[in-house]
Tab-separated table of C-alpha atoms and ligand atoms in Angstrom:
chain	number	residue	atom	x	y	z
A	1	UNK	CA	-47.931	-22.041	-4.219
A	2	UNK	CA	-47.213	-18.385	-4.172
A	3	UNK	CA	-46.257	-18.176	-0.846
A	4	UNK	CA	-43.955	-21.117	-1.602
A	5	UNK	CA	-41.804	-19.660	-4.138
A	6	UNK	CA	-41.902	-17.037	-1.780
A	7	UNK	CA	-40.416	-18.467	1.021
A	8	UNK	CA	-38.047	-20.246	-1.257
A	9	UNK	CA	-37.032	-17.206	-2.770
A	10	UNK	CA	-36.125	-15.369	0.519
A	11	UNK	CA	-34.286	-18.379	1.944
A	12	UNK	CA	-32.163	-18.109	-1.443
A	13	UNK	CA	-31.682	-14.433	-0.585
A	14	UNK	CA	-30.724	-14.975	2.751
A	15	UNK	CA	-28.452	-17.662	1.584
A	16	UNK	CA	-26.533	-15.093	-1.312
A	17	UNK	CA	-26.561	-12.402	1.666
A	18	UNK	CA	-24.831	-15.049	4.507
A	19	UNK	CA	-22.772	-16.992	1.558
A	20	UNK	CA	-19.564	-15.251	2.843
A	21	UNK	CA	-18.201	-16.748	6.354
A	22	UNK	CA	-16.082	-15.047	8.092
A	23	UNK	CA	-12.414	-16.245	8.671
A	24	UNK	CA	-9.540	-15.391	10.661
A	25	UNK	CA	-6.736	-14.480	8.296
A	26	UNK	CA	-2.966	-14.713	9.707
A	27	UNK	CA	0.249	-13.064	8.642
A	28	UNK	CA	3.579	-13.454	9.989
A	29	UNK	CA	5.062	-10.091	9.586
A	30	UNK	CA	9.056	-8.888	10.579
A	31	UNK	CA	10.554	-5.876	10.699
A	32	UNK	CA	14.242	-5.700	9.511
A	33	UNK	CA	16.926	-3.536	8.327
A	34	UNK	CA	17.981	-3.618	4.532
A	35	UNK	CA	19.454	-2.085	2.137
A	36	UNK	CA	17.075	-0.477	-0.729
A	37	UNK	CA	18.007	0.994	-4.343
A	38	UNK	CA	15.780	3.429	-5.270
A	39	UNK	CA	16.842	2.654	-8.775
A	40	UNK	CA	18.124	-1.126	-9.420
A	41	UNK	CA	18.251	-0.425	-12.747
A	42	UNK	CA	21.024	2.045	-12.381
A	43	UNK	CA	19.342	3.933	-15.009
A	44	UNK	CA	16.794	6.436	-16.190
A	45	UNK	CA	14.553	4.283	-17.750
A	46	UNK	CA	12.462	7.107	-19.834
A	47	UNK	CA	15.555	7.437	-22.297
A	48	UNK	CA	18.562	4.558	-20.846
A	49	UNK	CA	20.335	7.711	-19.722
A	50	UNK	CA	21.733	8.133	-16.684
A	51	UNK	CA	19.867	8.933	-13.424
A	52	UNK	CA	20.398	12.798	-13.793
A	53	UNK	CA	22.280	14.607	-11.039
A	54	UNK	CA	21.955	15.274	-8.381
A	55	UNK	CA	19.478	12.355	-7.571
A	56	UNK	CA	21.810	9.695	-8.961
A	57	UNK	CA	24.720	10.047	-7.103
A	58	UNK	CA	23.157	7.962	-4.205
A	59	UNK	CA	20.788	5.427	-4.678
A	60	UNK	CA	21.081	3.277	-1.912
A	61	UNK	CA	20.003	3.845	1.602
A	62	UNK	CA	19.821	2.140	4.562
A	63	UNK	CA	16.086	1.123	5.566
A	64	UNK	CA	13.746	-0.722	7.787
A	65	UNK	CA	10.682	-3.059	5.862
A	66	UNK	CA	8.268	-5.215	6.751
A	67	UNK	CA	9.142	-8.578	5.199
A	68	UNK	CA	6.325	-11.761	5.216
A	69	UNK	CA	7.102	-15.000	6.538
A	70	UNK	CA	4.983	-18.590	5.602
A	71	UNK	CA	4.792	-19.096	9.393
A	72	UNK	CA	5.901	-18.637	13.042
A	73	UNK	CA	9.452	-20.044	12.405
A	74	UNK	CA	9.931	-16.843	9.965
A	75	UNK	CA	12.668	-18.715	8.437
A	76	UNK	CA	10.748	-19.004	4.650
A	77	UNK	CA	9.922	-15.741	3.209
A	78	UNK	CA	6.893	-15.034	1.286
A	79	UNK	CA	7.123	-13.642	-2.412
A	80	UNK	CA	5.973	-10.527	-3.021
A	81	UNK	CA	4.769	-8.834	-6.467
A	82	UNK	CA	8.081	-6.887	-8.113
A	83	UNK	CA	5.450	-3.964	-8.234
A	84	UNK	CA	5.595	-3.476	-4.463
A	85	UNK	CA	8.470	-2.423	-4.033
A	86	UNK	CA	9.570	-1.310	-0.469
A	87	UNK	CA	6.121	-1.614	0.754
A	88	UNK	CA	5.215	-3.899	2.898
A	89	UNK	CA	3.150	-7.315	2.110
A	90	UNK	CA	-0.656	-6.777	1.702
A	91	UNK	CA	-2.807	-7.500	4.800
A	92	UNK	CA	-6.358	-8.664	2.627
A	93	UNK	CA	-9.136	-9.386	4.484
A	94	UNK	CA	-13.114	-9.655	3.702
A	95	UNK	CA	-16.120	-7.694	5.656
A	96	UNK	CA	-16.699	-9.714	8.634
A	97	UNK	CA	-12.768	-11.364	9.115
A	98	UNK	CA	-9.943	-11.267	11.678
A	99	UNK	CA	-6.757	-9.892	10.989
A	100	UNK	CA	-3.848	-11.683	12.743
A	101	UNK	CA	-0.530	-10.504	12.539
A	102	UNK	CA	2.129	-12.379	14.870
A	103	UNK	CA	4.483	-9.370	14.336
A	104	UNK	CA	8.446	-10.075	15.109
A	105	UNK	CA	11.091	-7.424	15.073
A	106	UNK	CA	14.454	-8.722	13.775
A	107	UNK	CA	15.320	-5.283	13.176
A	108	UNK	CA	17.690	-3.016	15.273
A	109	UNK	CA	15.328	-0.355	16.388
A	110	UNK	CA	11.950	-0.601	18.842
A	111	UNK	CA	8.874	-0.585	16.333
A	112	UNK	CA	5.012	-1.668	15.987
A	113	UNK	CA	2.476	-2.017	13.695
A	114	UNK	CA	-0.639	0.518	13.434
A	115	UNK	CA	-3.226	-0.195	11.394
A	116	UNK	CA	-5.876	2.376	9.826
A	117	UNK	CA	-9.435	1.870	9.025
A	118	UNK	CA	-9.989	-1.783	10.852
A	119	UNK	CA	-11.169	-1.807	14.539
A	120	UNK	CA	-8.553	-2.405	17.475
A	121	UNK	CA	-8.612	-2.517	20.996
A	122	UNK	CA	-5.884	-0.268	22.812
A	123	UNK	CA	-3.958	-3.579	23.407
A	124	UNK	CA	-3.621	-4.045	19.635
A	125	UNK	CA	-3.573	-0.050	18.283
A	126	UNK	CA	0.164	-0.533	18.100
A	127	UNK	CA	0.858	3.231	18.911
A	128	UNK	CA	1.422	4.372	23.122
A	129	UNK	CA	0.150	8.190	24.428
A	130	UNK	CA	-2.368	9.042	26.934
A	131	UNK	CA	-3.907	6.769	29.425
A	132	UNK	CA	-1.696	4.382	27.398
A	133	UNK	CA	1.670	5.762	27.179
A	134	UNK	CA	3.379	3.631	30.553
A	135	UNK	CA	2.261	0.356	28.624
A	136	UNK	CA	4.487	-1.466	26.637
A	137	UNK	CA	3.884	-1.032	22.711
A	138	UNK	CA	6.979	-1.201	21.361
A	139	UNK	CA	8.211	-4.286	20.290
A	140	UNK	CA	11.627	-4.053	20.937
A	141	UNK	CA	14.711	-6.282	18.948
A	142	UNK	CA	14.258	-10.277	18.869
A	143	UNK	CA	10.211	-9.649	20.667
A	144	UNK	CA	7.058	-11.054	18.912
A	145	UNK	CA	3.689	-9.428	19.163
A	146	UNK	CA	0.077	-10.544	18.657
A	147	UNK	CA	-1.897	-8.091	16.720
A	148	UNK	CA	-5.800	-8.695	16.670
A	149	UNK	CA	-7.648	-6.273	14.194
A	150	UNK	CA	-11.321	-6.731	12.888
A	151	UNK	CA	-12.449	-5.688	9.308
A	152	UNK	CA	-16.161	-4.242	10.065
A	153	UNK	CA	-18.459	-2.874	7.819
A	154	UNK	CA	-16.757	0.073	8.379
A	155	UNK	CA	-13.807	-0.579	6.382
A	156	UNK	CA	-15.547	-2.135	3.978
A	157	UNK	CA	-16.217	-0.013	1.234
A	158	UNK	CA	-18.956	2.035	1.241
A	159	UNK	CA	-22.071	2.440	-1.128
A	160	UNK	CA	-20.510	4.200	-3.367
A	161	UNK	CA	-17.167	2.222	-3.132
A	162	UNK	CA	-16.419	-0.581	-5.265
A	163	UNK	CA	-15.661	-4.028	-4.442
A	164	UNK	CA	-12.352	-3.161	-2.471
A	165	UNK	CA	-10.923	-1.022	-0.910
A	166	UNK	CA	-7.352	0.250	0.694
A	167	UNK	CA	-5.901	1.361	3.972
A	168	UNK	CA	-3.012	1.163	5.565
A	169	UNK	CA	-0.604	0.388	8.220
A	170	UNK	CA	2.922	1.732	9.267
A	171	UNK	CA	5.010	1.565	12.848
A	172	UNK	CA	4.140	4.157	15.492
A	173	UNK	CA	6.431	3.996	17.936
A	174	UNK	CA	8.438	7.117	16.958
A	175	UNK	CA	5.755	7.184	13.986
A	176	UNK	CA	7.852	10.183	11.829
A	177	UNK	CA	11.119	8.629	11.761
A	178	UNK	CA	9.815	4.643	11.369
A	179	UNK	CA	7.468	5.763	8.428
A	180	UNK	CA	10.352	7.275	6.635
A	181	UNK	CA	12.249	4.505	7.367
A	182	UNK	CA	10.390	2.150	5.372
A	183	UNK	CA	7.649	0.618	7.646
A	184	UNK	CA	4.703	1.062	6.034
A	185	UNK	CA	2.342	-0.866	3.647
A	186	UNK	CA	-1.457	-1.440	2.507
A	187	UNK	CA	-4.682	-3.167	3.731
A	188	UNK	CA	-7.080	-4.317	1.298
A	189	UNK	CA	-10.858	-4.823	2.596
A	190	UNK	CA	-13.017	-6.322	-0.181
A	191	UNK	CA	-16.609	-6.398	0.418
A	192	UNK	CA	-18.545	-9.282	1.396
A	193	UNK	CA	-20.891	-9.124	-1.320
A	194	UNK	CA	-17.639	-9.134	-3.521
A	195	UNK	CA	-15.550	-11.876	-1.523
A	196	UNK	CA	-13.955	-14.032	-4.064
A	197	UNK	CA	-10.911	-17.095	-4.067
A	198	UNK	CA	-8.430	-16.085	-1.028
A	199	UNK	CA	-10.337	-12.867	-0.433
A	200	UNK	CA	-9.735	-11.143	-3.607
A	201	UNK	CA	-12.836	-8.983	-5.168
A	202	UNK	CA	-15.094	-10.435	-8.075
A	203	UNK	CA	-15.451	-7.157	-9.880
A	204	UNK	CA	-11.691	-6.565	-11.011
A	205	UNK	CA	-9.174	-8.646	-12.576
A	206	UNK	CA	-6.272	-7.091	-10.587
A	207	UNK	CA	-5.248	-4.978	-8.034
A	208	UNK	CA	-1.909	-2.613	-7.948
A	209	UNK	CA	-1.084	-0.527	-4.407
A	210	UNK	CA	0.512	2.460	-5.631
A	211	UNK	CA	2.816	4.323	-2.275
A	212	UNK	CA	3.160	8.042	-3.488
A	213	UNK	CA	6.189	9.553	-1.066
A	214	UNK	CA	9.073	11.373	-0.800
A	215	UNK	CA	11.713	9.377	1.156
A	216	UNK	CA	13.856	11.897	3.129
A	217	UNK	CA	17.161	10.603	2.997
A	218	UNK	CA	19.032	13.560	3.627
A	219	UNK	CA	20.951	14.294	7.336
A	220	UNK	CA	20.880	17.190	9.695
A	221	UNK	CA	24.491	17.590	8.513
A	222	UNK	CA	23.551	18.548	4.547
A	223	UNK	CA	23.067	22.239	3.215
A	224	UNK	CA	19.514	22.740	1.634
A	225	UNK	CA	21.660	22.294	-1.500
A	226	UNK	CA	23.062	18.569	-0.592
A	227	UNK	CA	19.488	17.875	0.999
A	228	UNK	CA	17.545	18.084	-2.850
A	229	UNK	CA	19.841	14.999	-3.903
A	230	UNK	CA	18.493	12.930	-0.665
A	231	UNK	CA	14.599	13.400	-1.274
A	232	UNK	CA	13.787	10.101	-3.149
A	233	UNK	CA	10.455	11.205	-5.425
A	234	UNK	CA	9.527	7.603	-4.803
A	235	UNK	CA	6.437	5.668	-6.281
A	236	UNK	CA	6.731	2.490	-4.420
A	237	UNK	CA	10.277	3.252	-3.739
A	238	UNK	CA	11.716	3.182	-7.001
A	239	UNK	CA	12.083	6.592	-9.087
A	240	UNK	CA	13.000	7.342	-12.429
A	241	UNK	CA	10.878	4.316	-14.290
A	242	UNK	CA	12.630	1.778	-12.236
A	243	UNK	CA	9.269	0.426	-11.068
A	244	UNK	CA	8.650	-3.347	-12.287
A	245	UNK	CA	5.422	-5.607	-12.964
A	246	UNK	CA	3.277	-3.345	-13.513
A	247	UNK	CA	1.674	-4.834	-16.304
A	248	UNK	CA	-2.083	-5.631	-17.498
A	249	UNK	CA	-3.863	-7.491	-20.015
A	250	UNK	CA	-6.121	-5.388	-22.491
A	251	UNK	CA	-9.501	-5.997	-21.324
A	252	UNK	CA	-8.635	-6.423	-18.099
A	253	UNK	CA	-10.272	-4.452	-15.459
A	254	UNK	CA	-7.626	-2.887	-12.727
A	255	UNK	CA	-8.437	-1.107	-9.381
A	256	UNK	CA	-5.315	0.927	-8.571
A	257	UNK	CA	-5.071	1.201	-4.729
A	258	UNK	CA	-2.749	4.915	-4.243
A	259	UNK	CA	-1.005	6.106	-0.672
A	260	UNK	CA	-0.262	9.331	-0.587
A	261	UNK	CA	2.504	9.697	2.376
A	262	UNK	CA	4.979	12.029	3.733
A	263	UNK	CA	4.507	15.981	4.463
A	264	UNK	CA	4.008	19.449	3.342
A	265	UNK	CA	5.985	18.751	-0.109
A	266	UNK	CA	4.121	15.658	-0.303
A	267	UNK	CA	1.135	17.081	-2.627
A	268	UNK	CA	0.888	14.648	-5.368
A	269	UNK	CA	-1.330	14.420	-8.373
A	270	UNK	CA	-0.727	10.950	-9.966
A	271	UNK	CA	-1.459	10.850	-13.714
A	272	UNK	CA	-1.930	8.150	-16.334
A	273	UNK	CA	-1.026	8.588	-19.900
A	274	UNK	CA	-3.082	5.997	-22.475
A	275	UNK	CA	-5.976	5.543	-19.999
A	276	UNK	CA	-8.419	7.040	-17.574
A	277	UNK	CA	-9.907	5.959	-14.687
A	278	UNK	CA	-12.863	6.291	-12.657
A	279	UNK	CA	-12.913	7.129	-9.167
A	280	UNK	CA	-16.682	7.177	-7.430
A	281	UNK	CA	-18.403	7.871	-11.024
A	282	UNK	CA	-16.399	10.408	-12.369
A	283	UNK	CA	-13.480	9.857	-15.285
A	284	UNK	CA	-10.256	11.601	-14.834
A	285	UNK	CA	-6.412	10.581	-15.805
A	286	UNK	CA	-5.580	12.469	-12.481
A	287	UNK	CA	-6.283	12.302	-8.957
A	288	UNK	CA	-5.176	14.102	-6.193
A	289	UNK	CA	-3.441	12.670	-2.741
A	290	UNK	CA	-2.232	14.597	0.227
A	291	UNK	CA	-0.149	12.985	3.054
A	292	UNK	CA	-1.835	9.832	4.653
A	293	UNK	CA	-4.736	9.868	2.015
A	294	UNK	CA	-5.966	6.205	0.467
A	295	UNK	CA	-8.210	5.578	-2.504
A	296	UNK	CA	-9.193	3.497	-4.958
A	297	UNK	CA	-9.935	4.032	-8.420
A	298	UNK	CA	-10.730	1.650	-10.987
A	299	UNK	CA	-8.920	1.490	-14.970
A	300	UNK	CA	-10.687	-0.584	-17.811
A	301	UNK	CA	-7.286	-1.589	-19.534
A	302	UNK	CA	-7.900	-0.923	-23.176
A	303	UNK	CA	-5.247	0.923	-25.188
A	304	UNK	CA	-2.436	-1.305	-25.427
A	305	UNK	CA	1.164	-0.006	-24.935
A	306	UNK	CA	3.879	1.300	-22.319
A	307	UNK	CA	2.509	4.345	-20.647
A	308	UNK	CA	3.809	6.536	-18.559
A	309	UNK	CA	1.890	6.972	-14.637
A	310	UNK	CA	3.821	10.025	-13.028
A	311	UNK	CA	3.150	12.554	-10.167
A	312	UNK	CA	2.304	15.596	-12.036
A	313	UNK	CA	3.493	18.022	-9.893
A	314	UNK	CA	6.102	19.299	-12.065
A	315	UNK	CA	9.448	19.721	-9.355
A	316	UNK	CA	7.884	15.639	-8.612
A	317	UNK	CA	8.577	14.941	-12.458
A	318	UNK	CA	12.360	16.379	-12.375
A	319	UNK	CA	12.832	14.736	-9.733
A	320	UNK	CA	11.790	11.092	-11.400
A	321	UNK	CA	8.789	10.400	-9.667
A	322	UNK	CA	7.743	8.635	-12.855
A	323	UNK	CA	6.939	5.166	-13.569
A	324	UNK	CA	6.086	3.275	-16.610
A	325	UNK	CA	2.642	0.729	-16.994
A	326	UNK	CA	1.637	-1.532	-19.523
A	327	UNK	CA	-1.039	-2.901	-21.132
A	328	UNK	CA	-0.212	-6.418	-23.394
B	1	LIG	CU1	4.191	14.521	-6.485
């Protein structure tokens, strides 16, 4: 009898373990050239002021996104959360799936997607050097590419990760210029132990990817004077509170995905006001991020209000790198 339950109890374990399987998940991803406000709003939504000078007198820029599409006609675009911004949409996958991205550039320029943290095979790394470089990786105006990336247990968060956990992706063809264009966005790996409805993780109630960067808008033409008015203090592309949706139930528990991006000026210490969070154990209400870093920290929504979630680096918070969250 004992070594019944036994047996039973292992094939139960073995059946929790293996209850995940595996899928291939597929996105239809374009490239294309838009036009982006960094503040819609046309104000400075801290005090319904003006944006203050000299970062108001030009909001709108000329960039390059990724866009979603339902399927391989990309004539239906897929919604995306108001929070997002100018990122791209949000590649999720579980431990153990297939990422496939059929990948079509409508845009003007020659561009690629490169992902970080999932495994790739040179044909699918999206970036050309090296042995590589006389192969053909950029996907040049009107062309569709195949991208084939696997989420191991390598980008699956580790044991002292929570259930999910970010990356991301951008175009590396001339990987400077098409980052600050726009082409960039985040990859969410949940766990398998964790792998809920679509892919989302069983231990939070919601998920926010939070881009951190400085867009460089300025022109080899401007004096170091015109050039302050250009750099877009950008938190998902949107400065000065103009960030929407992101909102919270109280009780609710929130991971908040961050990107830092950019370069040397791009040091960024993201704060909440009316919470903390906790990121691998520890509270804080601020974390650091340097260019290209990703983590995920996790916010038990509580204190009920509009808050303020700003880069505390204080030139960043003259310069409007300030959004506004809230818990109902
Ligand atoms: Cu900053």
């Amino acid at each position: 009898m004992k070594s019944f339950i036994f047996i039973c109890s292992l094939s139960l374990m073995s059946q929790i373990a293996s209850a995940y399987q595996p899928i291939v998940r597929t996105y239809y991803i374009a490239a294309e050239d838009v036009m982006w406000d960094f503040a819609p709003t046309g104000k400075n939504m801290l005090n319904g002021e003006n944006i203050p000078s000299p970062w108001g007198e030009q909001t709108i820029y000329n960039k390059v996104r990724y866009i979603e599409y339902t399927d391989a006609s990309f004539s239906t675009k897929k919604p995306q959360p108001s929070w997002l911004g100018i990122m791209g949409p949000i590649i999720r996958a579980v431990e153990g799936d297939t990422i496939k991205v059929i990948f079509k550039n409508k845009a003007a320029g020659d561009y690629s997607i490169h992902p970080h943290g999932v495994f790739y095979t040179k044909d699918n790394e999206g970036a050309c050097y090296g042995f590589n470089a006389t192969k053909k990786c950029a996907v040049k105006t009107g062309e569709t590419k195949t991208y084939l990336w696997k989420a191991t247990e390598k980008s699956a968060p580790g044991i002292n990760e929570g259930g999910s956990k970010i990356w991301l992706y951008h175009s590396h063809i001339n990987s400077v210029n098409d980052i600050y264009k726009g082409l960039l966005g985040g990859i969410i790996i949940t766990a398998k132990e964790f792998a809920g409805k679509n892919g989302l993780p069983t231990d939070v109630d919601k998920e926010f990817i939070s881009l951190i960067f400085i867009f460089n808008e300025s022109t080899d033409e401007m004096n170091d004077e015109e050039v302050e008015g250009h750099l877009m203090h950008s938190m998902n592309g949107y400065i000065f509170g103009n960030q929407p949706g992101l909102v919270m139930k109280k009780g609710e528990k929130i991971r908040w995905h961050l990107i830092g991006m950019g370069t040397e000026v791009d040091i960024h210490t993201p704060h909440w006001h009316g919470e903390v969070v906790s990121h691998r154990g520890i509270y804080t209400d601020v974390v650091e991020l340097l260019p290209a870093s990703m983590l995920s920290v996790e916010m038990l929504a509580e204190n009920s209000g509009q808050w303020l979630y700003h880069c505390h680096v204080t030139d960043h918070i003259s310069a409007g790198m300030i959004s506004l969250y809230e818990i109902q």
